[in-house]
Short mmCIF file of C-alpha atoms and ligand atoms in Angstrom, two decimals:
data_model
loop_
_atom_site.label_atom_id
_atom_site.label_comp_id
_atom_site.label_asym_id
_atom_site.label_seq_id
_atom_site.Cartn_x
_atom_site.Cartn_y
_atom_site.Cartn_z
CA MET A 10 -28.74 82.44 76.56
CA LYS A 11 -27.45 82.35 79.90
CA HIS A 12 -26.81 85.51 81.74
CA ARG A 13 -22.95 86.03 82.69
CA VAL A 14 -21.88 87.69 86.09
CA LEU A 15 -18.90 88.72 87.47
CA LEU A 16 -18.34 88.00 91.31
CA THR A 17 -15.59 90.25 92.94
CA GLY A 18 -14.42 88.27 96.09
CA GLY A 19 -16.30 85.35 95.04
CA ALA A 20 -13.91 82.76 96.49
CA GLY A 21 -14.68 84.09 100.14
CA TYR A 22 -16.86 83.44 102.30
CA ILE A 23 -20.33 85.13 101.11
CA GLY A 24 -18.96 85.16 97.58
CA SER A 25 -18.38 81.57 97.42
CA HIS A 26 -21.86 80.50 98.66
CA THR A 27 -23.60 82.92 96.14
CA TYR A 28 -21.05 81.51 93.68
CA VAL A 29 -23.28 77.96 94.14
CA ALA A 30 -26.54 79.57 94.71
CA LEU A 31 -26.11 81.49 90.98
CA VAL A 32 -24.96 78.15 89.09
CA ASP A 33 -28.03 76.43 90.45
CA ALA A 34 -30.19 79.17 89.35
CA GLY A 35 -28.57 78.66 85.83
CA TYR A 36 -26.20 81.65 85.57
CA ASP A 37 -22.57 81.74 83.92
CA VAL A 38 -20.27 82.95 86.60
CA VAL A 39 -16.86 84.48 86.71
CA ILE A 40 -14.96 84.80 90.08
CA LEU A 41 -12.44 87.78 90.61
CA ASP A 42 -10.32 87.29 93.57
CA ASN A 43 -6.86 88.41 95.16
CA PHE A 44 -7.19 85.35 97.39
CA SER A 45 -6.10 87.79 100.71
CA ASN A 46 -8.84 86.47 102.42
CA ALA A 47 -9.99 83.05 100.94
CA ALA A 48 -8.14 79.67 100.46
CA GLU A 49 -6.44 78.86 96.89
CA ASP A 50 -8.08 75.48 96.65
CA VAL A 51 -11.93 77.21 96.92
CA PRO A 52 -12.13 77.09 92.91
CA LYS A 53 -11.90 73.39 93.05
CA ARG A 54 -14.08 72.96 95.60
CA LEU A 55 -16.75 74.88 94.05
CA LYS A 56 -15.94 72.89 91.03
CA ASP A 57 -16.57 69.69 93.08
CA LEU A 58 -19.93 71.04 94.80
CA THR A 59 -21.29 72.47 91.21
CA GLY A 60 -19.87 69.72 88.87
CA GLN A 61 -18.86 72.54 86.61
CA ASP A 62 -15.49 73.95 85.66
CA THR A 63 -14.75 77.33 87.61
CA THR A 64 -13.35 80.25 85.74
CA VAL A 65 -11.45 82.48 88.13
CA VAL A 66 -9.43 85.79 87.56
CA LYS A 67 -6.69 85.87 90.13
CA ALA A 68 -6.72 90.22 90.76
CA ASP A 69 -7.30 93.05 92.86
CA VAL A 70 -10.43 95.14 92.58
CA LEU A 71 -7.90 98.07 92.82
CA ASP A 72 -5.91 96.74 89.89
CA ARG A 73 -8.04 99.03 86.68
CA ALA A 74 -6.25 97.22 83.89
CA ALA A 75 -7.14 93.67 85.43
CA LEU A 76 -10.71 94.93 85.71
CA ASP A 77 -10.93 96.10 81.83
CA ARG A 78 -9.16 92.96 80.93
CA VAL A 79 -11.94 91.04 82.59
CA PHE A 80 -14.73 92.78 80.92
CA LYS A 81 -13.34 92.64 77.52
CA GLY A 82 -12.47 89.11 77.75
CA HIS A 83 -15.97 88.12 79.11
CA LYS A 84 -19.33 89.12 78.20
CA ILE A 85 -20.62 90.00 81.61
CA ASP A 86 -24.05 91.20 82.02
CA ALA A 87 -24.00 92.00 85.80
CA VAL A 88 -21.57 92.31 88.65
CA ILE A 89 -21.78 91.35 92.15
CA HIS A 90 -19.24 92.95 94.33
CA PHE A 91 -18.39 91.24 97.79
CA ALA A 92 -14.57 91.98 97.42
CA ALA A 93 -13.90 94.12 100.51
CA TYR A 94 -12.65 94.27 103.82
CA LYS A 95 -14.68 93.42 106.75
CA SER A 96 -13.29 93.58 110.31
CA VAL A 97 -14.64 96.15 112.51
CA ALA A 98 -11.36 96.02 114.95
CA GLU A 99 -9.26 96.08 112.00
CA SER A 100 -10.47 98.94 110.24
CA VAL A 101 -9.71 100.75 113.67
CA ARG A 102 -6.28 100.33 113.21
CA LYS A 103 -5.71 100.75 109.27
CA PRO A 104 -8.67 102.96 108.52
CA LEU A 105 -6.64 104.15 105.31
CA ALA A 106 -6.11 100.75 103.87
CA TYR A 107 -10.20 100.40 104.49
CA MET A 108 -11.34 103.29 102.82
CA GLN A 109 -8.87 102.46 99.64
CA ASN A 110 -9.88 98.67 99.18
CA ASN A 111 -13.69 99.53 99.98
CA VAL A 112 -13.85 102.57 98.66
CA VAL A 113 -11.50 103.07 96.09
CA GLY A 114 -12.21 99.67 95.40
CA LEU A 115 -15.91 100.15 94.43
CA ILE A 116 -15.12 103.84 92.65
CA ASN A 117 -12.43 101.40 90.46
CA LEU A 118 -15.09 98.45 89.63
CA MET A 119 -18.20 101.08 88.82
CA GLN A 120 -15.94 103.08 86.11
CA ALA A 121 -14.55 99.87 84.80
CA MET A 122 -18.26 98.78 84.53
CA ASP A 123 -19.38 102.23 83.10
CA ASP A 124 -16.62 101.88 80.23
CA ALA A 125 -17.94 98.50 79.52
CA GLU A 126 -21.16 99.38 79.26
CA VAL A 127 -22.35 96.89 82.38
CA ARG A 128 -24.87 99.07 84.67
CA ARG A 129 -25.91 96.30 86.65
CA LEU A 130 -24.58 95.76 90.22
CA VAL A 131 -25.67 93.96 93.35
CA PHE A 132 -23.50 95.62 96.28
CA SER A 133 -22.65 94.05 99.65
CA SER A 134 -23.79 96.61 102.31
CA SER A 135 -24.44 96.30 105.80
CA ALA A 136 -26.74 96.67 109.08
CA THR A 137 -23.39 98.57 110.41
CA VAL A 138 -24.99 101.65 108.40
CA TYR A 139 -27.30 101.65 110.89
CA GLY A 140 -25.14 102.60 113.80
CA ALA A 141 -25.97 101.17 117.21
CA HIS A 142 -29.07 103.10 118.31
CA ALA A 143 -31.68 102.31 115.87
CA GLU A 144 -35.42 101.58 116.59
CA LEU A 145 -36.38 97.97 116.42
CA PRO A 146 -37.09 96.05 114.11
CA ILE A 147 -34.68 98.12 111.59
CA ARG A 148 -36.69 99.55 108.73
CA GLU A 149 -34.12 100.49 105.72
CA ASP A 150 -35.48 104.02 106.14
CA ALA A 151 -34.04 104.40 109.59
CA ALA A 152 -31.26 107.09 110.10
CA LEU A 153 -27.88 106.01 108.91
CA SER A 154 -24.98 106.79 110.65
CA TYR A 155 -21.44 104.88 111.41
CA ALA A 156 -19.34 103.90 114.47
CA ASN A 157 -15.94 103.05 112.56
CA PRO A 158 -13.87 103.16 109.69
CA TYR A 159 -15.44 99.70 108.50
CA GLY A 160 -18.98 101.14 108.99
CA HIS A 161 -18.03 104.70 107.39
CA SER A 162 -16.40 103.02 104.33
CA LYS A 163 -19.88 100.89 103.50
CA LEU A 164 -22.02 104.41 104.36
CA ILE A 165 -19.68 106.25 101.85
CA CYS A 166 -20.14 103.32 99.33
CA GLU A 167 -23.86 103.61 99.42
CA GLN A 168 -23.63 107.44 99.03
CA ILE A 169 -21.37 106.91 96.00
CA ILE A 170 -23.83 104.14 94.44
CA GLU A 171 -26.68 106.65 95.16
CA GLU A 172 -24.99 109.69 93.58
CA THR A 173 -24.00 107.75 90.52
CA ILE A 174 -27.45 106.48 89.95
CA ALA A 175 -29.18 110.01 90.18
CA SER A 176 -26.44 111.25 87.50
CA ASP A 177 -27.09 108.21 85.01
CA PRO A 178 -30.53 106.33 85.02
CA ARG A 179 -28.80 103.55 83.16
CA TRP A 180 -27.64 102.28 86.47
CA SER A 181 -29.70 99.70 88.20
CA VAL A 182 -28.30 98.77 91.85
CA GLY A 183 -29.13 96.08 94.57
CA VAL A 184 -27.73 97.21 97.91
CA LEU A 185 -28.41 94.35 100.15
CA ARG A 186 -27.84 95.39 103.87
CA TYR A 187 -26.65 92.04 105.84
CA PHE A 188 -27.32 91.79 109.29
CA ASN A 189 -25.25 88.65 110.91
CA PRO A 190 -24.12 85.98 108.18
CA VAL A 191 -23.36 82.60 109.85
CA GLY A 192 -23.00 78.94 108.60
CA ALA A 193 -21.79 77.15 105.85
CA HIS A 194 -22.77 74.93 103.16
CA PRO A 195 -24.16 71.50 104.42
CA SER A 196 -21.53 69.60 102.38
CA GLY A 197 -18.63 71.07 104.64
CA LEU A 198 -16.88 71.76 101.40
CA ILE A 199 -16.85 75.57 101.81
CA GLY A 200 -17.37 78.16 104.79
CA GLU A 201 -15.86 80.69 106.58
CA ASP A 202 -12.08 80.63 106.59
CA PRO A 203 -11.32 79.58 110.36
CA ALA A 204 -7.63 81.07 110.06
CA GLY A 205 -6.65 83.37 113.52
CA VAL A 206 -8.85 84.30 116.35
CA PRO A 207 -12.11 85.16 115.23
CA ASP A 208 -13.55 88.45 116.18
CA ASN A 209 -17.33 87.47 115.68
CA LEU A 210 -19.55 84.87 117.85
CA MET A 211 -20.23 82.32 116.00
CA PRO A 212 -16.70 81.48 114.56
CA TYR A 213 -15.31 81.88 117.90
CA VAL A 214 -17.88 79.29 119.53
CA ALA A 215 -17.03 77.19 116.89
CA LYS A 216 -13.63 76.62 117.91
CA VAL A 217 -14.54 76.52 121.38
CA ALA A 218 -16.52 73.94 120.58
CA ALA A 219 -13.72 71.93 118.79
CA GLY A 220 -11.40 72.88 121.51
CA GLU A 221 -9.06 75.18 119.74
CA LEU A 222 -9.63 77.98 122.17
CA PRO A 223 -10.46 77.28 125.88
CA VAL A 224 -13.25 79.66 126.78
CA LEU A 225 -15.87 82.24 125.37
CA SER A 226 -16.03 85.42 126.89
CA VAL A 227 -19.62 86.94 126.45
CA PHE A 228 -19.24 90.84 125.92
CA GLY A 229 -21.67 92.21 128.61
CA ASP A 230 -24.86 90.53 130.40
CA ASP A 231 -26.26 93.74 131.86
CA TYR A 232 -27.78 94.91 127.98
CA PRO A 233 -31.47 95.81 128.20
CA THR A 234 -32.52 92.11 126.69
CA PRO A 235 -34.53 89.27 128.10
CA ASP A 236 -30.92 87.51 129.19
CA GLY A 237 -28.90 90.62 129.69
CA THR A 238 -26.64 89.42 126.49
CA GLY A 239 -26.51 91.11 123.25
CA VAL A 240 -29.12 90.17 120.28
CA ARG A 241 -28.46 89.85 116.72
CA ASP A 242 -30.39 88.85 113.61
CA TYR A 243 -28.19 85.77 112.49
CA ILE A 244 -28.82 84.43 109.00
CA HIS A 245 -27.77 81.53 107.28
CA VAL A 246 -25.31 82.18 104.31
CA PHE A 247 -27.38 79.86 102.35
CA ASP A 248 -30.58 82.14 102.65
CA LEU A 249 -28.31 85.03 102.01
CA ALA A 250 -26.94 83.57 98.99
CA GLN A 251 -30.26 82.98 97.87
CA GLY A 252 -30.89 86.85 98.30
CA HIS A 253 -28.00 87.95 96.09
CA VAL A 254 -30.04 85.56 93.19
CA GLN A 255 -33.28 87.16 93.94
CA SER A 256 -31.84 90.64 93.82
CA LEU A 257 -30.13 89.95 90.58
CA ASN A 258 -33.23 88.57 89.18
CA ALA A 259 -35.03 91.77 90.67
CA LEU A 260 -32.63 93.90 88.54
CA GLU A 261 -33.24 91.93 85.25
CA ARG A 262 -36.79 91.92 85.95
CA ASP A 263 -37.31 95.76 87.21
CA GLY A 264 -34.80 97.41 85.69
CA THR A 265 -34.79 99.43 88.84
CA GLY A 266 -32.74 99.27 92.01
CA HIS A 267 -33.70 98.61 95.64
CA ILE A 268 -32.25 99.06 99.16
CA VAL A 269 -33.11 96.06 101.45
CA ASN A 270 -32.38 94.02 104.37
CA LEU A 271 -31.40 90.80 104.19
CA GLY A 272 -32.42 89.14 107.78
CA THR A 273 -34.42 87.15 109.39
CA GLY A 274 -36.34 89.55 111.58
CA ARG A 275 -35.46 87.30 114.45
CA GLY A 276 -33.10 88.25 117.02
CA TYR A 277 -31.33 85.32 119.53
CA SER A 278 -28.96 86.23 122.20
CA VAL A 279 -25.67 85.21 122.96
CA LEU A 280 -26.68 82.96 125.55
CA GLU A 281 -29.08 81.70 123.10
CA LEU A 282 -26.88 81.03 120.31
CA ILE A 283 -24.30 79.25 122.78
CA ALA A 284 -26.88 76.70 123.71
CA THR A 285 -27.88 76.05 120.55
CA TYR A 286 -24.34 75.51 119.34
CA ALA A 287 -23.78 72.93 121.96
CA ARG A 288 -26.86 70.86 121.11
CA ALA A 289 -25.93 71.01 117.28
CA SER A 290 -22.52 69.78 118.20
CA ASN A 291 -22.94 67.94 121.06
CA ARG A 292 -20.17 69.70 122.81
CA ASP A 293 -20.05 71.98 125.83
CA ILE A 294 -18.78 75.37 125.31
CA PRO A 295 -17.35 76.96 128.18
CA TYR A 296 -17.84 80.80 128.78
CA LYS A 297 -17.15 83.58 131.13
CA ILE A 298 -18.97 87.15 131.32
CA ALA A 299 -16.51 89.93 130.23
CA PRO A 300 -16.87 93.52 130.24
CA ARG A 301 -19.10 94.92 127.33
CA ARG A 302 -17.64 95.48 124.00
CA GLU A 303 -17.09 99.18 122.75
CA GLY A 304 -19.66 100.30 120.48
CA ASP A 305 -21.42 97.19 120.70
CA ALA A 306 -25.50 97.55 120.10
CA ALA A 307 -27.87 95.79 122.66
CA SER A 308 -30.06 94.94 120.05
CA SER A 309 -29.92 94.38 116.18
CA TYR A 310 -32.80 92.59 114.06
CA ALA A 311 -33.97 93.64 110.56
CA ASP A 312 -37.67 94.33 109.32
CA PRO A 313 -37.60 91.83 106.44
CA SER A 314 -40.42 92.56 104.88
CA LEU A 315 -39.01 95.02 102.16
CA ALA A 316 -37.06 92.33 101.12
CA LYS A 317 -39.75 90.49 100.67
CA ALA A 318 -42.21 92.47 98.84
CA VAL A 319 -39.49 93.42 96.84
CA LEU A 320 -37.17 90.24 96.19
CA GLY A 321 -39.88 87.60 97.27
CA PHE A 322 -36.85 86.89 99.99
CA GLU A 323 -37.77 85.03 102.92
CA ALA A 324 -34.91 83.27 105.03
CA GLN A 325 -35.79 79.45 105.32
CA TYR A 326 -33.17 77.99 108.09
CA ASP A 327 -32.97 78.66 111.37
CA LEU A 328 -30.22 79.09 114.50
CA PHE A 329 -30.13 75.33 114.54
CA ASP A 330 -29.50 74.96 111.23
CA MET A 331 -26.95 77.72 111.24
CA CYS A 332 -24.95 76.15 114.34
CA ARG A 333 -25.18 72.41 112.50
CA THR A 334 -23.66 73.56 109.08
CA SER A 335 -21.11 75.48 110.94
CA TRP A 336 -20.22 72.80 112.87
CA VAL A 337 -20.12 70.31 110.14
CA TRP A 338 -17.61 73.11 108.18
CA MET A 339 -15.67 73.35 111.45
CA GLN A 340 -15.22 69.72 111.52
CA THR A 341 -14.23 69.29 107.89
CA SER A 342 -11.99 72.47 107.60
CA THR A 343 -9.90 71.24 110.63
CA GLN A 344 -9.36 67.74 109.08
CA THR A 345 -8.25 69.33 105.73
CA ALA A 346 -6.02 71.64 107.53
CA ASP A 347 -3.99 69.03 109.40
N1 UFG B 8 -19.82 88.53 121.20
C1 UFG B 8 -19.45 88.08 122.21
N2 UFG B 8 -18.26 87.37 122.59
C2 UFG B 8 -17.34 87.33 121.39
C3 UFG B 8 -17.68 87.93 119.83
C4 UFG B 8 -19.26 88.70 120.08
O1 UFG B 8 -20.15 87.88 123.13
O2 UFG B 8 -16.09 86.86 121.22
C5 UFG B 8 -21.15 89.18 121.01
C6 UFG B 8 -21.28 90.55 120.28
O3 UFG B 8 -21.05 91.55 121.74
C7 UFG B 8 -22.64 90.63 119.89
C8 UFG B 8 -22.85 89.85 119.37
O4 UFG B 8 -22.04 88.54 119.93
O5 UFG B 8 -23.48 90.90 121.00
C9 UFG B 8 -22.43 89.10 117.85
O6 UFG B 8 -21.03 89.72 117.67
P1 UFG B 8 -20.36 89.75 116.24
O7 UFG B 8 -19.10 90.33 116.37
O8 UFG B 8 -20.62 88.06 115.68
O9 UFG B 8 -21.40 90.36 115.12
P2 UFG B 8 -21.37 92.29 115.40
O10 UFG B 8 -22.97 92.25 115.35
O11 UFG B 8 -20.73 93.04 116.36
O12 UFG B 8 -20.79 92.56 114.06
C10 UFG B 8 -21.44 92.14 112.82
C11 UFG B 8 -20.46 92.10 111.54
C12 UFG B 8 -19.99 93.33 111.29
C13 UFG B 8 -21.04 94.09 110.83
C14 UFG B 8 -21.86 94.58 112.07
C15 UFG B 8 -23.51 95.32 112.03
O13 UFG B 8 -19.50 91.42 112.09
O14 UFG B 8 -19.28 93.21 110.08
O15 UFG B 8 -22.22 93.14 112.62
O16 UFG B 8 -24.05 95.05 111.02
F1 UFG B 8 -20.70 95.56 110.85
#
């Protein structure tokens, strides 16, 4: 019988790509999303992509009664928890909202899971838990810290998970620490919602390439990196989605949890990303050098060897693929919005 997975935040950027990967891998999937940061037509797009009807519950992870109804109404075997706020800048302005949504949301979900006797969970964490000064490449046993309320919320969530597992060995949890997810499904049907002015580099570059924003500010060119600009481990969202399937498979197979990095192990600078995007889109990308952004690390890239050993995970796509699919999505999503 097919295993059924609940995806909280399953209509969002990483959730929707993981949905496709899970359906392709033969899972039955139920999406729970409040659509606060996802377009209402994502379920229809997922149906077009997979050829299968989507099961969607419009609800909030803070709504405990709604969670209970989902577990009663569908025989759920495991949960992947994406639903969370994710903007560093916004978290500084709204720390309470971040703690409530990210931390209370997780507690609510784990209590509902416990009551429903579903104790298999994959959790979206972030390389932000390593803070800005980790030794490179970053291994999972590096010291943990945080520099803003968003990072703090993810760290607290990891600790809650650790303590819960220690209290009850029936839990098996995969904690996935994402590096910098970018790119989109090659169909152009799903991607990162381009509404508003983005904080993150790749969606900003996409808008500059499309002429929607005039110029990119490169935050600092005096870092101790080969060209002076910040280096990050960009990972294709399609690879990241596969990592979730592999995490779930490992939980089912081994019955024990894991904490792993999901990255490629290779860092690219801001200038390298701009040059690659210009090539992939065949557009000019005007940029200017601006001051460093507060709290930014000079360099951040994963040691991906544990994910390979434990999950069999290995990223397949390179930076050009990430830029190309981002550009396809930029063009199709702009057309749809017109
Ligand atoms: N950058 C620019 N100009 C911009 C935006 C970003 O030069 O307009 C630079 C940054 O200084 C950095 C690089 O591009 O060197 C990447 O910045 P992003 O904002 O895209 O990504 P971050 O690495 O800062 O942040 C990401 C996630 C966070 C997560 C963090 C650490 O967005 O959620 O990684 O894991 F917390």
